[in-house]
XYZ file of C-alpha atoms in Angstrom:
730
model
C -22.937 28.377 -3.119
C -25.441 31.203 -2.643
C -27.600 29.168 -0.265
C -24.558 28.475 1.923
C -24.414 32.210 2.668
C -28.009 32.279 3.932
C -28.113 33.344 7.594
C -31.520 31.672 7.841
C -29.625 28.373 7.757
C -28.853 28.936 11.452
C -32.524 29.032 12.410
C -33.513 26.508 15.100
C -36.476 25.699 12.821
C -36.001 25.210 9.117
C -37.696 28.377 7.871
C -34.988 28.549 5.210
C -36.064 25.343 3.448
C -37.025 25.590 -0.227
C -40.772 25.414 -0.843
C -43.171 25.090 -3.736
C -44.334 28.510 -4.787
C -47.781 29.712 -5.809
C -47.914 33.501 -5.985
C -51.558 34.516 -5.964
C -51.372 38.170 -4.897
C -49.105 41.054 -3.901
C -46.431 40.283 -1.314
C -43.731 42.211 0.462
C -40.847 40.632 2.368
C -37.740 41.853 4.111
C -35.911 38.665 3.210
C -34.634 38.137 -0.330
C -36.949 35.687 -2.117
C -35.161 33.566 -4.719
C -37.391 31.793 -7.253
C -36.430 29.087 -9.733
C -39.066 28.156 -12.292
C -39.627 25.591 -15.017
C -42.438 27.617 -16.656
C -43.369 31.188 -17.622
C -44.165 33.894 -15.029
C -45.049 37.546 -15.439
C -43.625 39.711 -12.640
C -44.621 43.178 -11.380
C -42.464 44.922 -8.773
C -42.551 48.228 -6.861
C -39.723 49.608 -4.688
C -40.053 50.006 -0.903
C -42.328 52.817 0.238
C -44.745 52.579 -2.704
C -48.036 50.757 -2.167
C -49.375 49.233 -5.396
C -52.787 50.346 -6.554
C -55.586 48.112 -5.311
C -53.586 47.039 -2.246
C -54.571 47.882 1.343
C -52.093 47.644 4.230
C -53.512 47.100 7.714
C -51.162 47.883 10.598
C -52.309 47.317 14.180
C -50.901 49.723 16.748
C -51.558 47.103 19.437
C -49.030 44.516 18.314
C -47.669 45.764 14.988
C -49.561 43.049 13.135
C -49.437 43.724 9.406
C -52.073 42.359 7.061
C -52.063 43.065 3.342
C -55.431 43.049 1.586
C -54.876 42.535 -2.111
C -56.623 41.279 -5.233
C -55.317 38.105 -6.829
C -52.559 38.492 -9.367
C -54.992 37.829 -12.213
C -57.461 40.401 -10.892
C -54.716 42.985 -10.535
C -53.397 42.494 -14.056
C -56.914 42.578 -15.543
C -58.601 45.292 -13.453
C -55.868 47.579 -12.103
C -52.882 47.406 -14.415
C -54.656 48.593 -17.628
C -55.703 51.844 -15.935
C -52.284 52.800 -14.585
C -50.648 55.904 -15.981
C -47.204 55.369 -17.424
C -45.440 56.772 -14.353
C -47.556 54.542 -12.092
C -46.639 51.270 -13.732
C -44.401 48.755 -11.970
C -41.078 47.353 -12.991
C -42.018 44.376 -15.191
C -40.364 41.272 -16.546
C -41.185 37.774 -17.779
C -39.354 34.871 -16.147
C -38.559 32.097 -18.617
C -38.160 28.395 -17.821
C -34.869 27.667 -16.050
C -34.305 31.277 -15.020
C -33.905 32.470 -11.421
C -35.273 35.787 -10.210
C -33.961 37.670 -7.196
C -36.362 40.046 -5.401
C -34.590 42.758 -3.360
C -35.500 43.159 0.295
C -38.623 45.242 0.892
C -39.845 45.262 -2.711
C -43.519 44.717 -3.463
C -43.995 41.917 -5.965
C -46.687 39.770 -7.516
C -46.468 36.985 -10.064
C -48.882 35.945 -12.786
C -48.517 32.318 -13.837
C -48.823 32.293 -17.628
C -49.338 28.525 -17.742
C -49.579 25.572 -15.377
C -46.592 26.192 -13.173
C -44.240 24.568 -10.704
C -41.612 26.746 -9.049
C -39.339 26.622 -6.000
C -38.604 29.637 -3.820
C -36.299 30.218 -0.883
C -36.122 33.142 1.529
C -32.637 34.507 1.853
C -30.974 36.621 4.553
C -27.409 37.843 4.245
C -25.299 40.737 5.451
C -27.093 43.186 3.155
C -30.606 42.759 4.552
C -29.954 41.257 8.002
C -30.602 44.529 9.832
C -33.802 45.114 7.844
C -35.077 41.678 8.846
C -34.273 42.406 12.508
C -35.946 45.816 12.264
C -39.113 44.334 10.853
C -39.243 41.751 13.662
C -39.088 44.468 16.324
C -42.435 45.149 18.044
C -44.414 48.286 17.316
C -46.406 49.669 14.418
C -44.733 52.960 13.529
C -41.668 51.609 11.756
C -43.708 48.874 10.076
C -46.001 51.462 8.529
C -43.096 53.557 7.233
C -41.228 50.532 5.873
C -44.275 49.536 3.833
C -45.791 52.878 2.865
C -42.925 55.335 3.091
C -43.407 58.806 4.501
C -47.089 58.620 3.645
C -47.393 57.092 7.097
C -46.007 60.227 8.725
C -48.411 63.067 9.613
C -47.775 66.307 7.806
C -45.704 64.770 5.022
C -48.230 64.804 2.196
C -47.559 67.779 -0.106
C -43.800 67.409 -0.370
C -44.025 63.646 -0.739
C -46.666 63.822 -3.464
C -44.021 65.538 -5.559
C -41.670 62.614 -4.923
C -44.277 59.826 -5.222
C -46.570 59.356 -8.226
C -50.283 59.817 -7.604
C -50.902 56.084 -7.942
C -48.956 55.456 -4.764
C -50.988 57.818 -2.598
C -52.732 56.407 0.434
C -55.758 57.049 2.629
C -56.142 56.262 6.281
C -59.617 55.045 7.246
C -60.867 54.520 10.794
C -64.655 54.299 10.363
C -65.054 50.518 10.136
C -62.200 49.420 12.376
C -62.819 47.224 15.372
C -59.117 46.919 16.206
C -56.615 49.621 17.051
C -55.561 49.568 13.435
C -54.323 51.905 10.748
C -55.356 51.125 7.174
C -53.380 52.278 4.160
C -54.934 51.914 0.700
C -53.242 52.014 -2.645
C -54.648 53.939 -5.584
C -57.227 51.318 -6.574
C -58.683 52.751 -9.770
C -55.820 55.276 -9.883
C -58.002 58.227 -8.945
C -56.361 58.787 -5.577
C -56.654 62.274 -4.133
C -53.612 64.367 -3.417
C -55.239 65.827 -0.326
C -53.061 66.211 2.730
C -55.969 64.925 4.822
C -55.448 61.452 3.413
C -52.083 60.908 5.026
C -51.276 58.811 8.031
C -52.184 59.484 11.623
C -49.395 57.510 13.266
C -47.947 58.918 16.460
C -44.211 59.441 16.037
C -43.531 61.828 18.916
C -41.293 64.472 17.358
C -39.574 62.254 14.819
C -41.540 63.553 11.842
C -40.502 67.133 12.578
C -36.874 66.211 11.921
C -37.868 64.764 8.533
C -39.195 68.002 7.092
C -36.612 68.150 4.342
C -36.116 64.427 3.809
C -37.535 61.953 1.371
C -38.125 58.275 1.978
C -35.040 56.095 2.108
C -34.743 52.360 2.596
C -31.544 52.947 4.556
C -31.573 51.190 7.938
C -30.501 54.371 9.717
C -33.475 56.249 8.293
C -36.029 53.507 9.000
C -34.838 52.830 12.552
C -35.758 56.412 13.511
C -39.378 55.268 13.620
C -38.880 52.563 16.237
C -40.861 53.198 19.408
C -37.957 53.873 21.736
C -40.002 53.475 24.920
C -41.112 49.960 23.931
C -38.900 47.144 25.168
C -38.331 44.871 22.208
C -37.334 41.846 24.276
C -40.594 41.432 26.145
C -43.228 43.330 24.156
C -45.734 41.426 22.035
C -44.440 40.690 18.542
C -46.555 40.751 15.444
C -47.926 37.309 14.523
C -47.010 38.062 10.901
C -43.286 38.189 11.666
C -41.278 35.706 9.565
C -40.306 33.781 12.704
C -41.654 33.768 16.249
C -40.231 35.649 19.190
C -38.726 32.563 20.848
C -37.174 31.389 17.575
C -35.749 34.846 16.902
C -33.940 34.943 20.249
C -32.496 31.504 19.617
C -31.561 32.442 16.052
C -29.592 35.520 17.136
C -27.817 33.530 19.829
C -26.886 30.772 17.394
C -25.581 33.308 14.880
C -23.487 34.886 17.639
C -21.867 31.528 18.373
C -21.595 30.193 14.828
C -20.645 33.406 12.982
C -18.050 35.201 15.150
C -16.763 37.076 12.104
C -20.175 38.792 11.790
C -20.619 39.790 15.431
C -20.556 43.502 14.697
C -23.506 43.118 12.336
C -25.305 40.613 14.588
C -25.013 43.005 17.528
C -26.651 45.793 15.507
C -29.492 43.483 14.510
C -29.967 42.235 18.073
C -30.168 45.840 19.310
C -33.011 46.466 16.868
C -34.898 43.218 17.482
C -34.458 42.535 21.217
C -32.874 45.699 22.705
C -29.777 43.696 23.630
C -27.679 46.816 24.301
C -30.023 47.805 27.127
C -29.927 44.402 28.826
C -26.168 44.009 28.358
C -25.671 47.306 30.208
C -27.773 45.839 33.035
C -25.651 42.680 33.000
C -22.439 44.671 33.345
C -23.871 46.588 36.307
C -24.985 43.421 38.130
C -21.653 41.695 37.493
C -19.696 44.662 38.847
C -21.924 45.028 41.926
C -21.504 41.415 43.028
C -17.845 41.015 41.968
C -18.747 38.462 39.323
C -16.420 37.804 36.403
C -17.090 40.282 33.611
C -18.911 38.787 30.621
C -16.679 37.635 27.825
C -17.314 38.386 24.173
C -18.995 34.992 23.824
C -21.398 35.799 26.690
C -22.815 39.128 25.487
C -26.133 37.822 24.135
C -28.956 36.327 26.239
C -29.399 32.563 26.182
C -32.554 30.488 25.874
C -35.937 31.417 24.467
C -37.742 32.645 27.588
C -39.516 35.952 28.075
C -36.867 37.466 30.372
C -33.221 38.211 29.473
C -30.958 35.478 30.866
C -27.157 35.601 30.610
C -24.655 32.889 31.496
C -21.363 34.343 32.723
C -18.805 31.721 33.742
C -20.763 29.389 36.056
C -23.356 31.994 36.999
C -26.810 32.660 35.574
C -28.056 36.265 35.684
C -31.774 36.664 35.056
C -33.430 40.080 34.729
C -37.180 40.077 35.373
C -38.297 42.347 32.566
C -41.458 40.705 31.299
C -44.316 43.194 31.230
C -41.830 45.981 31.861
C -41.838 49.691 31.290
C -44.747 51.243 29.483
C -46.304 47.894 28.685
C -49.647 46.742 30.000
C -49.518 43.495 31.919
C -52.532 42.084 30.120
C -50.373 41.530 27.051
C -48.034 39.071 28.710
C -49.875 35.938 27.489
C -47.594 35.436 24.231
C -44.776 33.836 26.199
C -46.156 32.945 29.717
C -47.304 29.370 30.343
C -50.072 28.520 32.872
C -50.514 31.845 34.700
C -53.784 30.413 36.002
C -54.066 31.665 39.444
C -52.890 35.217 39.399
C -54.856 37.968 37.743
C -51.970 40.285 36.941
C -52.096 43.875 38.046
C -53.622 45.435 34.960
C -52.556 48.970 35.758
C -49.090 48.227 37.095
C -47.004 45.707 35.224
C -43.732 46.508 36.992
C -45.141 45.860 40.462
C -46.418 42.513 39.209
C -42.861 41.604 38.208
C -41.609 42.579 41.671
C -44.155 40.369 43.375
C -43.360 37.452 41.059
C -39.682 37.920 41.844
C -40.354 38.082 45.583
C -42.384 34.894 45.430
C -39.277 33.070 44.252
C -37.176 34.406 47.103
C -39.949 33.423 49.507
C -40.092 29.965 47.916
C -36.335 29.400 48.214
C -36.396 30.556 51.837
C -39.208 28.095 52.552
C -37.234 25.225 51.018
C -34.352 25.895 53.396
C -36.578 26.208 56.438
C -38.409 22.913 55.914
C -35.325 21.065 54.677
C -36.971 20.012 51.424
C -34.881 17.662 49.251
C -35.973 19.815 46.307
C -33.246 22.275 47.306
C -30.704 19.905 45.717
C -32.479 19.972 42.353
C -32.937 23.685 41.730
C -30.462 26.527 41.151
C -28.660 27.974 44.173
C -29.277 31.707 44.662
C -26.070 33.743 44.925
C -27.451 37.269 44.878
C -30.611 39.234 44.138
C -31.774 42.815 44.012
C -33.064 45.573 41.748
C -31.778 47.445 38.751
C -32.892 51.076 38.860
C -32.594 53.423 35.897
C -32.046 57.016 36.963
C -30.473 59.997 35.203
C -29.496 57.913 32.203
C -27.572 55.223 34.096
C -28.337 51.896 35.756
C -27.541 51.274 39.398
C -27.867 48.097 41.431
C -29.683 47.766 44.766
C -28.955 44.368 46.384
C -31.869 42.836 48.326
C -32.652 39.404 49.764
C -36.427 39.884 49.643
C -36.977 40.540 53.329
C -38.422 43.772 54.670
C -39.291 46.826 52.607
C -36.210 48.414 50.963
C -35.992 52.154 50.507
C -36.055 51.896 46.714
C -39.454 50.182 46.826
C -40.802 52.622 49.358
C -39.729 55.429 47.023
C -41.359 54.027 43.913
C -44.291 52.219 45.546
C -45.536 54.082 48.645
C -48.260 51.470 49.180
C -50.048 50.502 52.358
C -49.551 46.739 52.321
C -51.121 44.570 54.987
C -48.045 42.365 54.573
C -45.479 45.101 55.146
C -44.565 43.660 58.538
C -44.204 40.092 57.289
C -40.930 38.465 56.347
C -41.682 38.723 52.610
C -43.979 41.752 52.181
C -44.401 41.235 48.433
C -44.566 37.463 48.279
C -47.246 34.908 47.450
C -50.211 36.382 49.309
C -49.453 39.899 48.106
C -49.600 38.534 44.581
C -53.038 37.117 45.327
C -54.121 40.354 47.004
C -53.054 42.598 44.132
C -54.688 40.236 41.675
C -57.977 41.160 43.370
C -57.298 44.862 43.738
C -58.516 46.651 40.637
C -57.996 50.058 42.221
C -54.209 49.944 42.159
C -53.049 52.901 40.122
C -49.349 53.435 39.864
C -47.425 54.120 36.696
C -44.662 51.799 35.612
C -41.302 52.674 37.072
C -37.765 52.131 35.708
C -36.980 49.250 38.032
C -36.295 45.573 37.301
C -35.590 42.777 39.767
C -32.676 40.466 39.043
C -31.429 37.184 40.435
C -28.014 35.519 40.213
C -27.927 31.750 40.582
C -25.305 29.071 40.267
C -25.526 27.298 36.936
C -27.073 23.853 37.365
C -25.286 20.874 35.889
C -26.870 18.939 33.090
C -28.244 19.284 29.588
C -31.461 21.061 28.691
C -33.943 18.287 28.032
C -35.354 19.997 24.932
C -31.951 19.748 23.255
C -31.210 16.104 24.055
C -34.629 14.437 24.157
C -34.299 12.982 20.678
C -31.077 11.219 21.710
C -32.595 9.529 24.774
C -33.829 5.952 24.925
C -37.237 4.941 26.261
C -35.506 3.752 29.432
C -33.952 7.207 29.827
C -37.339 8.859 29.373
C -38.902 6.573 31.970
C -36.136 7.501 34.415
C -36.808 11.158 33.651
C -40.534 10.752 34.295
C -39.845 8.967 37.586
C -37.457 11.693 38.755
C -39.936 14.401 37.799
C -42.621 12.643 39.834
C -40.413 12.847 42.914
C -39.540 16.509 42.397
C -43.119 17.589 41.689
C -44.195 15.737 44.829
C -41.645 17.796 46.748
C -43.051 21.025 45.290
C -46.689 20.159 45.952
C -45.989 19.055 49.554
C -44.472 22.386 50.566
C -46.582 24.321 53.098
C -48.084 27.603 51.986
C -46.915 30.698 53.864
C -49.268 32.271 56.369
C -51.179 35.220 54.986
C -53.731 37.795 56.016
C -57.378 37.485 54.868
C -57.649 38.454 51.213
C -60.225 40.884 49.829
C -63.099 39.513 47.779
C -62.637 39.845 43.997
C -65.046 41.943 41.999
C -66.898 38.855 40.758
C -70.505 38.073 41.584
C -69.781 34.371 41.097
C -67.361 34.348 44.038
C -69.145 33.684 47.316
C -68.154 34.774 50.803
C -68.201 31.102 51.823
C -65.509 30.196 49.302
C -62.063 29.719 50.911
C -60.041 32.941 50.631
C -57.042 31.210 49.034
C -59.289 30.028 46.182
C -61.253 33.217 45.538
C -58.896 34.662 42.951
C -58.691 31.300 41.199
C -62.479 31.093 40.944
C -62.740 34.685 39.753
C -60.150 34.174 37.008
C -61.653 30.929 35.737
C -65.194 32.332 35.769
C -64.034 35.306 33.710
C -62.561 33.032 31.079
C -65.584 30.751 31.045
C -67.918 33.663 30.345
C -66.106 34.295 27.035
C -65.257 30.704 26.199
C -66.522 30.666 22.597
C -64.550 33.752 21.659
C -61.564 32.440 23.610
C -61.493 29.159 21.679
C -62.227 30.796 18.325
C -59.179 33.029 18.791
C -56.916 30.022 18.298
C -57.443 30.308 14.549
C -58.930 26.947 13.615
C -57.118 24.881 16.239
C -60.397 23.792 17.852
C -63.091 22.148 15.694
C -66.198 24.315 15.351
C -68.467 21.606 16.720
C -66.459 21.582 19.955
C -66.507 25.367 20.259
C -70.296 25.280 20.124
C -70.406 22.662 22.892
C -67.870 24.332 25.217
C -70.374 26.195 27.417
C -72.424 23.045 27.874
C -69.353 21.061 28.925
C -67.950 23.507 31.492
C -69.526 23.867 34.961
C -71.809 26.828 35.522
C -69.697 27.862 38.518
C -65.967 27.187 38.443
C -65.912 26.714 42.226
C -67.374 23.279 41.429
C -63.827 22.190 40.546
C -62.557 22.685 44.105
C -65.763 22.326 46.195
C -67.472 18.964 46.560
C -70.403 17.481 48.462
C -70.040 14.560 50.869
C -72.230 11.499 50.567
C -73.488 11.388 54.159
C -74.626 14.861 55.265
C -74.468 16.951 52.101
C -71.950 19.431 53.567
C -69.402 21.050 51.272
C -65.757 20.091 51.512
C -62.934 22.026 49.879
C -59.595 20.910 48.527
C -56.341 22.559 49.550
C -54.332 24.518 46.970
C -50.588 23.996 46.750
C -47.530 25.622 45.248
C -47.386 25.043 41.503
C -44.390 25.648 39.252
C -46.700 26.445 36.301
C -44.046 26.067 33.589
C -42.630 22.527 33.619
C -41.666 22.518 29.950
C -38.850 20.677 28.169
C -36.626 23.770 28.221
C -36.922 24.142 32.014
C -35.616 20.656 32.795
C -31.934 19.720 33.040
C -30.881 16.082 32.811
C -27.734 14.418 34.146
C -26.199 11.020 33.625
C -24.061 8.935 35.961
C -22.156 5.686 35.521
C -23.841 2.573 36.887
C -21.870 -0.366 38.225
C -22.459 -3.258 35.841
C -19.955 -5.742 37.335
C -22.724 -8.102 38.408
C -23.776 -8.577 34.809
C -20.292 -8.712 33.390
C -21.029 -5.741 31.136
C -19.092 -2.524 30.997
C -20.282 0.400 33.107
C -23.312 2.099 31.594
C -24.495 5.685 31.721
C -27.893 6.135 33.334
C -30.062 9.232 33.378
C -30.760 9.437 37.084
C -30.883 13.115 38.059
C -33.190 15.936 37.091
C -32.882 19.613 37.910
C -35.746 22.087 37.488
C -35.123 25.725 36.588
C -37.122 28.942 36.044
C -39.525 29.420 38.934
C -40.676 32.813 37.669
C -44.265 31.599 37.173
C -44.712 30.257 40.706
C -48.241 30.455 41.983
C -50.784 28.480 43.970
C -53.618 26.368 42.698
C -54.636 22.898 41.616
C -51.679 20.482 41.231
C -53.320 19.164 38.061
C -52.218 22.382 36.371
C -48.604 21.250 36.544
C -49.586 18.046 34.757
C -50.790 19.895 31.661
C -47.345 21.018 30.375
C -45.767 17.800 31.689
C -48.031 15.463 29.775
C -48.424 17.558 26.619
C -44.931 19.052 26.255
C -42.465 16.911 28.220
C -44.114 13.484 27.759
C -45.724 14.353 24.402
C -48.805 12.372 25.383
C -46.904 9.138 26.104
C -49.113 7.213 28.553
C -46.177 5.078 29.732
C -44.299 8.184 30.847
C -47.399 9.545 32.561
C -47.864 6.273 34.472
C -44.219 6.268 35.561
C -44.520 9.865 36.708
C -47.633 9.080 38.767
C -45.997 5.975 40.240
C -43.306 8.207 41.755
C -45.582 11.165 42.486
C -47.737 9.232 44.985
C -49.890 12.148 46.096
C -53.678 12.436 45.777
C -54.836 15.106 43.358
C -57.472 16.208 45.867
C -56.346 16.985 49.399
C -58.228 18.608 52.247
C -58.742 18.494 56.001
C -60.165 15.017 55.529
C -59.038 13.108 52.465
C -61.698 10.497 53.208
C -64.410 13.148 52.930
C -62.833 14.471 49.746
C -62.860 11.099 48.051
C -66.360 10.212 49.196
C -67.467 12.900 46.745
C -65.539 11.547 43.763
C -68.342 9.246 42.687
C -71.042 11.857 43.197
C -70.203 14.269 40.416
C -68.087 14.506 37.282
C -66.684 17.759 38.653
C -64.458 15.852 41.065
C -62.947 13.495 38.489
C -59.349 14.301 37.568
C -59.877 13.916 33.815
C -62.775 16.376 33.764
C -60.957 19.002 35.802
C -57.812 18.681 33.677
C -59.879 19.086 30.496
C -61.571 22.208 31.888
C -58.191 23.730 32.729
C -56.991 23.034 29.170
C -60.045 24.687 27.647
C -59.720 27.768 29.862
C -55.968 28.060 29.450
C -54.740 31.464 28.350
C -52.304 29.798 25.945
C -53.178 27.496 23.089
C -52.516 24.164 24.799
C -55.381 22.697 22.798
C -53.135 22.939 19.731
C -50.807 20.444 21.419
C -53.712 18.105 22.131
C -55.063 18.141 18.575
C -51.521 17.910 17.240
C -50.582 14.864 19.324
C -53.911 13.078 18.890
C -54.806 13.955 15.302
C -57.887 11.703 15.294
C -59.443 14.086 17.803
C -59.905 16.608 15.001
C -62.970 14.523 14.157
C -64.266 14.446 17.760
C -67.860 15.570 18.243
C -67.784 16.038 22.032
C -65.384 17.248 24.698
C -65.965 13.958 26.523
C -64.148 12.174 23.676
C -61.160 14.464 24.063
C -61.193 14.137 27.853
C -61.323 10.345 27.739
C -58.457 9.905 25.265
C -56.084 12.471 26.766
C -56.740 12.380 30.506
C -58.517 9.127 31.405
C -55.317 7.723 32.927
C -55.635 10.272 35.722
C -58.934 8.739 36.872
C -57.387 5.290 37.270
C -54.622 6.825 39.370
C -57.102 8.863 41.421
C -59.146 5.747 42.216
C -56.179 3.533 43.101
C -53.784 5.936 44.814
C -52.436 4.330 47.992
C -52.304 7.639 49.871
C -55.988 8.532 49.966
C -56.524 7.953 53.654
C -56.475 10.913 56.000
């Protein structure tokens, strides 16, 4: 009965499943842990805001990551507990076989197994702690520090709080040995903690702490939410990796609760405001709907849909997307948590909002190009109804419609930039994105402005939701249709652009084609830190492969797009093309139609014969192989039959240039020109952990001793296609 009330049961992933329990040290959770045991356990518990002696809390002010450094339960009971004064001791109890213990939200707890033990625990979220769970998921470090350490985390709150907190709960902030932007809070250890005011926190809370002068710590949600960083957008900012569920899962969880628990919508709305700033984006939705005479959102349509990095609302048959990723006050270099395959654009590090504008403009430019050339792709992507900007001024949002052409007054006001493309049709389109990726001198603070786009809702089901119901024949039809649509994308001509400046990279030569210079610069930068890059994936990549990464990669990344002909030794370059960059299973819509089966005497059958592609927010230019990485690893899940069917319909060479004959004369000269090698290099240099997908799909590769083994097993099929493609002639 109790488990049926668990709001975690609506999670898209089963984080609410019971699990075997082995409590080895101090823990603190915002969910309610429930533990059923068949043996004896000794429990110690402290209320929220009190850090147990011997425990150190690390809180990063970069992403709010919380790490708790603690002795084992046995060490704590033997070395710390005996020295605690009476007023410093925890709440204690012994759990007997068959008994269930309930740990309140936010309470510190550790368990000592008194004999060989088997126990089952389940995390529990209900109406009482739902808002606390949402608060703890919100990005930022200030509120996380206060939730765990009380007002000790607030500057200037030491003397008064020492009277309200026993000496054993006092804390010290140390910065001497920190390599991260991290605050470190230590418990009393040997219970000789100083009462000095200098040992309190150094968090920045603006003026919040001044209003707390006469308050004591409270675990009330109203009190704790005061410490949220109001200027940080919770929808797009980086979330702590120690959150109970990921950012994508949290968005989906809130949406599912909204649909499945209408009687709790008041509570769910409050939680969504804390976790993803939904009130802010709903106000934007209302403004866009009113401006373009769209139907007002119904109660069912108030929360964003999907798991992407930008707020997306479905209102009637319209899709309203607000381009918020990297938004106000947030450095663009932190966008990598949710973005897939941003290979070929080095984002504007000092101006995240302008980067969003250029990304948005690229889509308008792309759609305009589709219409001009009459591409059949236009029938398989969303139809644009309206577009423009949301501007926040004087406490209200206003809408500025814009079709992407020319330089609107609102941009001239916020971005008085001298653009060489200002006289072009799309002044902030593709080539501006490349230009600003090379311009490290751009200095312009983030402005309260977000692009938006309204499209007609495409028909069909999201592939991620129906893939497990599809037959192999359906999947083959899907792969074939995707081959056709990706061919249409990669055949589109690139817009004309002015000469681009040279990046600040000594490995980029003046002779390199201008459209490739930013690509080469970005890849070289990642290659130079490849060991650290791969090690950051937390054990995903075997150590032996990390050590061999530098040896495997080319010394100069231009080798992946520049080849040498057999006859005269001259260099030939491949052409870049448009790339979608995010062909994942949640960006594909599938449709079925009835097939006429009269000739066979069978009844009419449904056939999956149409595919629509959505979300072009990561459009860029580069190597078409980069679109194959998410296709093969995410959509096809490594199925070689699906890859072959895709390539059968794709029917384009991977390497194209002024002379395809010259390009393919070089294929046998160097490994750099082989498709499998280039695809493997792109995977290794990827800013997201695509290698986790590789080692997850091909588990035997965990024992690989060379990158060549990985390349051969995962990507060798590309070489056979490259050698036999019927379209290699000029």
